[in-house]
CSV table of C-alpha atoms in Angstrom, one decimal:
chain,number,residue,atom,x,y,z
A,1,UNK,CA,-152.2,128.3,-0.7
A,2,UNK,CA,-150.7,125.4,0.8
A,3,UNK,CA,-153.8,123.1,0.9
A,4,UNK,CA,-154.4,123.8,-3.0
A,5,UNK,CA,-150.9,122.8,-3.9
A,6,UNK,CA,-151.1,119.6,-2.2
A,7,UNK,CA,-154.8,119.1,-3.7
A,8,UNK,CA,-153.2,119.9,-6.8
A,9,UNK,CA,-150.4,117.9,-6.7
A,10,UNK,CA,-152.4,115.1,-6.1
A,11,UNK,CA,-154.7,115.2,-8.5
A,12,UNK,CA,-152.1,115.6,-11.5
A,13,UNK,CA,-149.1,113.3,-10.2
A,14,UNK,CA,-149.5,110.2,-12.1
A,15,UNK,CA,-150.6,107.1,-10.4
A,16,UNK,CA,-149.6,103.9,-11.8
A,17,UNK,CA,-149.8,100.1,-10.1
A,18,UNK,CA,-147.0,98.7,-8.6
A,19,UNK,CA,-145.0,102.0,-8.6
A,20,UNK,CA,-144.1,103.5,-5.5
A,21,UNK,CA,-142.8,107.5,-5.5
A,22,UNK,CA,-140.1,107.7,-2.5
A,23,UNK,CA,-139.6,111.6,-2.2
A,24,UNK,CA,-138.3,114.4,0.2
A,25,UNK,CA,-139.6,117.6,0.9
A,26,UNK,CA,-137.1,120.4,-0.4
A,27,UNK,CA,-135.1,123.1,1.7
A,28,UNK,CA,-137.2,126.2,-0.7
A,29,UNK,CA,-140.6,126.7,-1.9
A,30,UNK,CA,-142.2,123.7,0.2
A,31,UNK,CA,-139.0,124.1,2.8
A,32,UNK,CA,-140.9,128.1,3.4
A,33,UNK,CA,-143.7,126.5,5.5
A,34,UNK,CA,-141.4,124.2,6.9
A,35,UNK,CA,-139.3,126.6,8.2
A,36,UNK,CA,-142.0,129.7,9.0
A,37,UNK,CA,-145.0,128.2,10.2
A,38,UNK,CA,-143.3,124.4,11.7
A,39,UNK,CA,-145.9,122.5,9.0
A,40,UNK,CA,-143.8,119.3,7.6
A,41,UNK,CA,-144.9,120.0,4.2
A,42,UNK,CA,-143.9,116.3,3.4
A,43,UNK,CA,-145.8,114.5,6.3
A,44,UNK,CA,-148.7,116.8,5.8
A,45,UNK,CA,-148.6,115.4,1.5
A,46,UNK,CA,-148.2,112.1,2.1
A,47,UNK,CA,-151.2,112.3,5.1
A,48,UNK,CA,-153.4,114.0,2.3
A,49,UNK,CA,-152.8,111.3,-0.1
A,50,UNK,CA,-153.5,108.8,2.2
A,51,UNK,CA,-157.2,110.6,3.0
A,52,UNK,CA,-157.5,110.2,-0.6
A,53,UNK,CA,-156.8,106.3,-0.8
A,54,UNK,CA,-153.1,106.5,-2.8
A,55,UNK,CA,-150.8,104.7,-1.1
A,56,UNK,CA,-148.0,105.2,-3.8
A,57,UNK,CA,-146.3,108.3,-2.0
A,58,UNK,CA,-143.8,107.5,0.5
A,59,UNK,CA,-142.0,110.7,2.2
A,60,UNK,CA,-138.6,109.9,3.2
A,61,UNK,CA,-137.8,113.4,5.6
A,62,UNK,CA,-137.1,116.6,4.9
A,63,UNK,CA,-134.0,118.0,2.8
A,64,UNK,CA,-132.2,115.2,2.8
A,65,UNK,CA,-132.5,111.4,3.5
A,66,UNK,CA,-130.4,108.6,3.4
A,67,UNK,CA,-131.9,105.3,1.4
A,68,UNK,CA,-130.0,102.3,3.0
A,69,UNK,CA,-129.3,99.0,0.9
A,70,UNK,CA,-127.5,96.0,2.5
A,71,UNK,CA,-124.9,93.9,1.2
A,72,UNK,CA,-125.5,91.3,0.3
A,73,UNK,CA,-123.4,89.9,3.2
A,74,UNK,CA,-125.1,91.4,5.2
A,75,UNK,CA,-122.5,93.3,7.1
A,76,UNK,CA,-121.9,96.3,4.4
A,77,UNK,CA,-124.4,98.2,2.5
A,78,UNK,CA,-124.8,100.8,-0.1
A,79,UNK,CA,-125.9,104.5,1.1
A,80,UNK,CA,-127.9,106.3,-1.4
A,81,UNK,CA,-128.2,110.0,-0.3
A,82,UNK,CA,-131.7,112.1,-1.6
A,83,UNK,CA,-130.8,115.9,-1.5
A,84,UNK,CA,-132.7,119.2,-2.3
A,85,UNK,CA,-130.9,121.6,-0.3
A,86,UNK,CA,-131.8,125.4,-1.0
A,87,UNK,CA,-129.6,127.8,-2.7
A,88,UNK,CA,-129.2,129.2,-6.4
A,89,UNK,CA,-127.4,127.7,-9.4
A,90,UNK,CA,-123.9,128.7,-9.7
A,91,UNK,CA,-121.9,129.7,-12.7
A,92,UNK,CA,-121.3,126.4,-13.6
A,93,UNK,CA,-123.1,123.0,-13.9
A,94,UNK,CA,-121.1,120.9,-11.8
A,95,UNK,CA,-119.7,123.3,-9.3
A,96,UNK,CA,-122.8,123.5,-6.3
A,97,UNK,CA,-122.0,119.6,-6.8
A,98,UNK,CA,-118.3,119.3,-5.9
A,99,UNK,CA,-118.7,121.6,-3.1
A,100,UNK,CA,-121.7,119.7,-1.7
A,101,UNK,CA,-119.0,116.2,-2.0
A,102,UNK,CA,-116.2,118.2,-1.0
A,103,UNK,CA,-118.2,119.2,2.4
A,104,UNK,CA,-118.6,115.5,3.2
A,105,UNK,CA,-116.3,114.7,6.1
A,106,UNK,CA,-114.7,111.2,5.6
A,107,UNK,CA,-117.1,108.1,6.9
A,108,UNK,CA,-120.1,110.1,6.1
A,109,UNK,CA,-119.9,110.4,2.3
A,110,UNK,CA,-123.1,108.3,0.4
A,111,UNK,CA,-122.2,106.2,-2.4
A,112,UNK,CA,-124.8,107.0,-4.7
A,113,UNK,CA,-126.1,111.3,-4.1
A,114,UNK,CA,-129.2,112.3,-6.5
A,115,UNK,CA,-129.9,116.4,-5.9
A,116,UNK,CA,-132.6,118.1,-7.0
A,117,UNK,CA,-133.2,121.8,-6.8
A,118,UNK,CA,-130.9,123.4,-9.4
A,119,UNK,CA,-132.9,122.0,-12.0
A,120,UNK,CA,-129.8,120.8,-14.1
A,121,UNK,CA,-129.0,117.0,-15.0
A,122,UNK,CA,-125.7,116.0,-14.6
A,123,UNK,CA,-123.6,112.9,-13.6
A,124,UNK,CA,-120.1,112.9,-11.7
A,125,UNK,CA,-117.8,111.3,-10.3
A,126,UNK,CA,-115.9,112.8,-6.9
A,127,UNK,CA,-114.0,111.5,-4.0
A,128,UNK,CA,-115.8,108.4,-4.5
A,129,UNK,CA,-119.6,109.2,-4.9
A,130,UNK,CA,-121.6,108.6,-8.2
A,131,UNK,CA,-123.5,112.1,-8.3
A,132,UNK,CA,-126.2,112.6,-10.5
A,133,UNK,CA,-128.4,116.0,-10.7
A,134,UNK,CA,-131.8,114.8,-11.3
A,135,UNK,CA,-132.9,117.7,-13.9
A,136,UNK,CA,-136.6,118.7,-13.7
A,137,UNK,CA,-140.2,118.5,-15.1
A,138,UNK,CA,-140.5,122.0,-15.0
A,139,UNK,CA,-140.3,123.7,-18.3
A,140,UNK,CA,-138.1,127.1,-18.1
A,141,UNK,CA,-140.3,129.5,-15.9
A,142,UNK,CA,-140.2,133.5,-16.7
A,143,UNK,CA,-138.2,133.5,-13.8
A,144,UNK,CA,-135.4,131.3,-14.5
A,145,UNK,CA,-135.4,133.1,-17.8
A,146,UNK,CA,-135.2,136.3,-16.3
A,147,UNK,CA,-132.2,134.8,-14.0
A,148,UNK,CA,-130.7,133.4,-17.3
A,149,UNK,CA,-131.2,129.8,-16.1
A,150,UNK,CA,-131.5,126.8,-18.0
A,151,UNK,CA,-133.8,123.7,-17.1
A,152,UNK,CA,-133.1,120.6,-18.1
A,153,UNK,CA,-136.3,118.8,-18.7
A,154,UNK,CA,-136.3,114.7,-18.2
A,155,UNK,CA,-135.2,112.3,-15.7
A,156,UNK,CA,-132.8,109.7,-15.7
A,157,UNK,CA,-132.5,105.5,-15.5
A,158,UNK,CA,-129.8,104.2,-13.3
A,159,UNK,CA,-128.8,101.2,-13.4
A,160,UNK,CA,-125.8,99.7,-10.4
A,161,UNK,CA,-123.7,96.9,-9.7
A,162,UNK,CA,-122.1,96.3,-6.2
A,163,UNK,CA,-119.5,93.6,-4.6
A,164,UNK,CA,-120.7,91.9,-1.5
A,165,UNK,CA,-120.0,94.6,0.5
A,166,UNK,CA,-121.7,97.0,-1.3
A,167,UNK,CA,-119.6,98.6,-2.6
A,168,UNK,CA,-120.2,100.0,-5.9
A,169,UNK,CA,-118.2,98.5,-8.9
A,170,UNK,CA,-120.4,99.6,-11.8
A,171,UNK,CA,-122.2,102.7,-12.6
A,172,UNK,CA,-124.5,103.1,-15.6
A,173,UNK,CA,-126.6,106.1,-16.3
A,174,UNK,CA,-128.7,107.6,-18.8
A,175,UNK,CA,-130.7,110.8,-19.3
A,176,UNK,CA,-134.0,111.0,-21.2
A,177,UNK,CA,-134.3,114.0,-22.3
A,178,UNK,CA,-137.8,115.9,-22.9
A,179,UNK,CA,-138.5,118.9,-24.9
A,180,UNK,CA,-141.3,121.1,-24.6
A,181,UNK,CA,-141.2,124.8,-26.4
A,182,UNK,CA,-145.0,125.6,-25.7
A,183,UNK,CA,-144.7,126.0,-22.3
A,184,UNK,CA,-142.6,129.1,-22.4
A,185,UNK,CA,-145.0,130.5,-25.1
A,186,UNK,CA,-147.9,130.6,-22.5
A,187,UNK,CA,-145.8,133.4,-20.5
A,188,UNK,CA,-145.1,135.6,-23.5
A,189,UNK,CA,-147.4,139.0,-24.1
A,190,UNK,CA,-149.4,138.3,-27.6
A,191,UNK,CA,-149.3,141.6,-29.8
C-alpha cells in the first residue's frame, strides 16, 4: 500500500548531514495515485518525513520541475529541467530523449534536462540542451527482463561552467557505474 512504501522509503533512503535530496514525484508507479485517487504522492512523502524529523527531502512538483539558477549578473540564469514523464523505453537509448528536446518549442527549452524513468544513463547534446538520463538504483526486475530491458545501475557527477549570463560554456559529466548480479538471482526458481 501506499503508506508502507513511503514508511519504507524512509526508513532505507540514506540520510547523511549536510545533504539535501531535491526530487519529483514521477508520471507512473507513484504518478497512479496521483492521477486515480488526487493523493500528491510527493507532498504526502516529504510531509511523512517531516513527522519523522528528516528535513533532507525537498519535493520539487510533480513530473516535472524547473530548478532556476541566476547569472551571475543577475539578469540571465540557467534552467535546469527535472523530468520523469511516463511511457516505455524505446528501441533505442537515446531516442525517447530527442523527441522529448525536439518537442520543446523555442524560448522554453532548459539548459541542463536530467530524466529519469527509462532507467538508462545517457548524456546528449541536442538543439542546445545538455541531456543526461539519470540510470537507476534498481537492479534489473523480472519484468524488465521479461520486457528485454536493460537497467543501468549508478548515477552520475556533473560538474558546469556558465558565462555571466548563464549560459552554459562547459559541460563535464561522468557515470559511476554499479554492478550487482545477486539481485537478479533472488527472482530465479531454485531446482
Amino acid at each position: 500500500g501506499m503508506f508502507g512504501q513511503i514508511d519504507y522509503f524512509l526508513k532505507n533512503y540514506p540520510q547523511r548531514e549536510g545533504i539535501k535530496t531535491y526530487y519529483i514525484a514521477g508520471d507512473d508507479h507513484e504518478g497512479w495515485y496521483t492521477q486515480r485517487e488526487g493523493v500528491d504522492i510527493g507532498s504526502l512523502t516529504e510531509m511523512m518525513a517531516r513527522k519523522q524529523g528528516r528535513e533532507d527531502l525537498i519535493y520539487l512538483g510533480y513530473m516535472e520541475q524547473d530548478v532556476i539558477l541566476p547569472a551571475r549578473n543577475k539578469k540571465g540564469k540557467t534552467v535546469i529541467r527535472v523530468l520523469h514523464p511516463g511511457g516505455g523505453s524505446s528501441y533505442a537509448v537515446s531516442y525517447t530523449t530527442q523527441k522529448i528536446i525536439e518537442s520543446y518549442q523555442g524560448g522554453e527549452k532548459p539548459d541542463v534536462l536530467l530524466i529519469g524513468h527509462y532507467h538508462k544513463a545517457e548524456y546528449l547534446f541536442n538543439r542546445g540542451v545538455h541531456s543526461v538520463q539519470t540510470g537507476c538504483t534498481m537492479d534489473q526486475s523480472p519484468f524488465m527482463r521479461k520486457k528485454r530491458l536493460a537497467a543501468h545501475l549508478g548515477g552520475w557527477i556533473i560538474e558546469f561552467s556558465t558565462d555571466d549570463n548563464g549560459a552554459i560554456t562547459r559541460f563535464k559529466q561522468e557515470f559511476i557505474p554499479f554492478y550487482d548480479n545477486n539481485y537478479y538471482q533472488k527472482w530465479q526458481h531454485k531446482k
